[in-house]
Amino acid sequence: MAQQETWLIKHAVTGRSFADSRKQIFDCRLASADGVFRFTFQELPHEAAKEIVRYSRELNVFRFVTPEDGTIVKHWYYVTAESVQYDEQTGELTFQAGSEIEYHPEEYWGD
């Protein structure tokens, strides 16, 4: 079994989900340098991308990574509102995050 990733883009205040890779098919690329995380999403539904731009000041991105051993690692990113951009012609949504919290659920919940 290869490593799997799940992506969520959520409204920070209400918890509303704008994009969920378990329910929608889209591509996401993540690059990081100098403490800045750069996201590029392609093939998101147009209306979802427009809502993400609309609520750009209130976004969280979650990435759940499940390696081959099955122990999930969760990553939580705070989106920099000014960086959110959507190109309607190409369907590409891009933004940046200036911080990441990585956590391992097994460290928080015991038997």
PDB file of C-alpha atoms in Angstrom:
ATOM      1  CA  MET A   1       0.000   0.000   0.000  1.00  0.00           C
ATOM      2  CA  ALA A   2       1.447   3.369  -1.028  1.00  0.00           C
ATOM      3  CA  GLN A   3       1.297   6.509   1.092  1.00  0.00           C
ATOM      4  CA  GLN A   4      -2.066   8.256   0.838  1.00  0.00           C
ATOM      5  CA  GLU A   5      -2.974  11.927   1.279  1.00  0.00           C
ATOM      6  CA  THR A   6      -6.307  13.534   2.040  1.00  0.00           C
ATOM      7  CA  TRP A   7      -6.814  17.283   1.537  1.00  0.00           C
ATOM      8  CA  LEU A   8      -9.418  19.531   3.170  1.00  0.00           C
ATOM      9  CA  ILE A   9      -9.988  23.265   2.784  1.00  0.00           C
ATOM     10  CA  LYS A  10     -12.314  24.487   5.501  1.00  0.00           C
ATOM     11  CA  HIS A  11     -13.878  27.671   6.802  1.00  0.00           C
ATOM     12  CA  ALA A  12     -12.074  28.364  10.075  1.00  0.00           C
ATOM     13  CA  VAL A  13     -15.110  29.840  11.830  1.00  0.00           C
ATOM     14  CA  THR A  14     -17.942  27.460  10.919  1.00  0.00           C
ATOM     15  CA  GLY A  15     -16.023  24.331   9.898  1.00  0.00           C
ATOM     16  CA  ARG A  16     -17.741  24.345   6.501  1.00  0.00           C
ATOM     17  CA  SER A  17     -15.828  22.248   3.995  1.00  0.00           C
ATOM     18  CA  PHE A  18     -15.048  23.922   0.653  1.00  0.00           C
ATOM     19  CA  ALA A  19     -12.914  21.107  -0.753  1.00  0.00           C
ATOM     20  CA  ASP A  20     -12.484  17.515   0.373  1.00  0.00           C
ATOM     21  CA  SER A  21     -10.395  15.068  -1.638  1.00  0.00           C
ATOM     22  CA  ARG A  22     -12.418  12.168  -0.210  1.00  0.00           C
ATOM     23  CA  LYS A  23     -15.526  13.526  -1.967  1.00  0.00           C
ATOM     24  CA  GLN A  24     -14.109  15.489  -4.923  1.00  0.00           C
ATOM     25  CA  ILE A  25     -11.439  14.813  -7.491  1.00  0.00           C
ATOM     26  CA  PHE A  26      -8.777  17.515  -7.725  1.00  0.00           C
ATOM     27  CA  ASP A  27      -5.029  17.847  -7.841  1.00  0.00           C
ATOM     28  CA  CYS A  28      -2.952  19.570  -5.162  1.00  0.00           C
ATOM     29  CA  ARG A  29       0.733  20.389  -5.179  1.00  0.00           C
ATOM     30  CA  LEU A  30       2.543  21.614  -2.092  1.00  0.00           C
ATOM     31  CA  ALA A  31       5.978  23.223  -2.078  1.00  0.00           C
ATOM     32  CA  SER A  32       7.752  24.758   0.896  1.00  0.00           C
ATOM     33  CA  ALA A  33      10.748  27.041   1.229  1.00  0.00           C
ATOM     34  CA  ASP A  34      11.911  29.385   3.978  1.00  0.00           C
ATOM     35  CA  GLY A  35       8.907  28.616   6.183  1.00  0.00           C
ATOM     36  CA  VAL A  36       6.338  29.422   3.482  1.00  0.00           C
ATOM     37  CA  PHE A  37       4.034  26.701   2.153  1.00  0.00           C
ATOM     38  CA  ARG A  38       2.769  27.203  -1.409  1.00  0.00           C
ATOM     39  CA  PHE A  39      -0.351  25.371  -2.526  1.00  0.00           C
ATOM     40  CA  THR A  40      -1.595  24.893  -6.066  1.00  0.00           C
ATOM     41  CA  PHE A  41      -4.996  23.291  -6.574  1.00  0.00           C
ATOM     42  CA  GLN A  42      -6.301  22.319  -9.977  1.00  0.00           C
ATOM     43  CA  GLU A  43      -9.623  20.885 -11.105  1.00  0.00           C
ATOM     44  CA  LEU A  44     -11.575  22.158  -8.115  1.00  0.00           C
ATOM     45  CA  PRO A  45     -15.223  22.838  -8.897  1.00  0.00           C
ATOM     46  CA  HIS A  46     -15.542  26.473 -10.026  1.00  0.00           C
ATOM     47  CA  GLU A  47     -18.066  27.387  -7.330  1.00  0.00           C
ATOM     48  CA  ALA A  48     -15.880  25.880  -4.589  1.00  0.00           C
ATOM     49  CA  ALA A  49     -12.883  27.899  -5.780  1.00  0.00           C
ATOM     50  CA  LYS A  50     -14.945  31.102  -5.798  1.00  0.00           C
ATOM     51  CA  GLU A  51     -16.120  30.441  -2.228  1.00  0.00           C
ATOM     52  CA  ILE A  52     -12.536  29.829  -1.129  1.00  0.00           C
ATOM     53  CA  VAL A  53     -11.565  33.224  -2.538  1.00  0.00           C
ATOM     54  CA  ARG A  54     -14.602  34.834  -0.906  1.00  0.00           C
ATOM     55  CA  TYR A  55     -13.619  33.487   2.524  1.00  0.00           C
ATOM     56  CA  SER A  56      -9.866  33.849   2.049  1.00  0.00           C
ATOM     57  CA  ARG A  57      -9.450  35.550   5.438  1.00  0.00           C
ATOM     58  CA  GLU A  58     -10.974  32.565   7.252  1.00  0.00           C
ATOM     59  CA  LEU A  59      -9.358  29.448   5.788  1.00  0.00           C
ATOM     60  CA  ASN A  60      -7.594  26.427   7.181  1.00  0.00           C
ATOM     61  CA  VAL A  61      -6.057  23.673   5.108  1.00  0.00           C
ATOM     62  CA  PHE A  62      -5.626  20.167   6.421  1.00  0.00           C
ATOM     63  CA  ARG A  63      -3.475  17.434   4.941  1.00  0.00           C
ATOM     64  CA  PHE A  64      -3.756  13.932   6.351  1.00  0.00           C
ATOM     65  CA  VAL A  65      -0.879  11.686   5.367  1.00  0.00           C
ATOM     66  CA  THR A  66      -1.220   7.954   5.851  1.00  0.00           C
ATOM     67  CA  PRO A  67       2.104   6.202   5.244  1.00  0.00           C
ATOM     68  CA  GLU A  68       2.406   2.539   4.416  1.00  0.00           C
ATOM     69  CA  ASP A  69       2.495   1.616   8.119  1.00  0.00           C
ATOM     70  CA  GLY A  70      -0.995   3.159   8.505  1.00  0.00           C
ATOM     71  CA  THR A  71      -0.073   5.684  11.239  1.00  0.00           C
ATOM     72  CA  ILE A  72      -1.745   8.919  10.198  1.00  0.00           C
ATOM     73  CA  VAL A  73       0.057  12.272  10.417  1.00  0.00           C
ATOM     74  CA  LYS A  74      -2.077  15.420  10.355  1.00  0.00           C
ATOM     75  CA  HIS A  75      -0.891  18.787   9.065  1.00  0.00           C
ATOM     76  CA  TRP A  76      -2.781  22.018   9.724  1.00  0.00           C
ATOM     77  CA  TYR A  77      -1.958  25.169   7.739  1.00  0.00           C
ATOM     78  CA  TYR A  78      -3.145  28.740   8.311  1.00  0.00           C
ATOM     79  CA  VAL A  79      -3.723  30.421   4.957  1.00  0.00           C
ATOM     80  CA  THR A  80      -2.337  33.897   4.285  1.00  0.00           C
ATOM     81  CA  ALA A  81      -5.461  35.687   3.030  1.00  0.00           C
ATOM     82  CA  GLU A  82      -3.686  38.088   0.677  1.00  0.00           C
ATOM     83  CA  SER A  83      -2.101  35.185  -1.200  1.00  0.00           C
ATOM     84  CA  VAL A  84      -5.340  33.521  -2.330  1.00  0.00           C
ATOM     85  CA  GLN A  85      -5.749  33.758  -6.103  1.00  0.00           C
ATOM     86  CA  TYR A  86      -7.999  31.965  -8.559  1.00  0.00           C
ATOM     87  CA  ASP A  87      -7.458  31.978 -12.313  1.00  0.00           C
ATOM     88  CA  GLU A  88     -10.850  31.265 -13.862  1.00  0.00           C
ATOM     89  CA  GLN A  89      -9.345  30.544 -17.281  1.00  0.00           C
ATOM     90  CA  THR A  90      -6.965  27.831 -16.105  1.00  0.00           C
ATOM     91  CA  GLY A  91      -9.007  26.749 -13.072  1.00  0.00           C
ATOM     92  CA  GLU A  92      -5.926  27.068 -10.868  1.00  0.00           C
ATOM     93  CA  LEU A  93      -6.278  28.143  -7.245  1.00  0.00           C
ATOM     94  CA  THR A  94      -3.096  29.172  -5.449  1.00  0.00           C
ATOM     95  CA  PHE A  95      -2.327  30.397  -1.970  1.00  0.00           C
ATOM     96  CA  GLN A  96       0.294  30.353   0.742  1.00  0.00           C
ATOM     97  CA  ALA A  97       0.461  29.524   4.422  1.00  0.00           C
ATOM     98  CA  GLY A  98       3.000  30.907   6.826  1.00  0.00           C
ATOM     99  CA  SER A  99       2.656  28.240   9.475  1.00  0.00           C
ATOM    100  CA  GLU A 100       2.081  24.539   9.878  1.00  0.00           C
ATOM    101  CA  ILE A 101       1.142  22.418  12.849  1.00  0.00           C
ATOM    102  CA  GLU A 102       2.019  18.745  12.481  1.00  0.00           C
ATOM    103  CA  TYR A 103       0.513  16.337  14.929  1.00  0.00           C
ATOM    104  CA  HIS A 104       0.264  12.622  15.477  1.00  0.00           C
ATOM    105  CA  PRO A 105      -3.126  11.555  16.887  1.00  0.00           C
ATOM    106  CA  GLU A 106      -1.686   8.544  18.700  1.00  0.00           C
ATOM    107  CA  GLU A 107       0.245  10.965  20.928  1.00  0.00           C
ATOM    108  CA  TYR A 108      -2.992  12.515  22.191  1.00  0.00           C
ATOM    109  CA  TRP A 109      -5.361   9.607  22.696  1.00  0.00           C
ATOM    110  CA  GLY A 110      -4.444   6.544  24.659  1.00  0.00           C
ATOM    111  CA  ASP A 111      -6.187   3.243  25.183  1.00  0.00           C
TER     112      ASP A 111
END
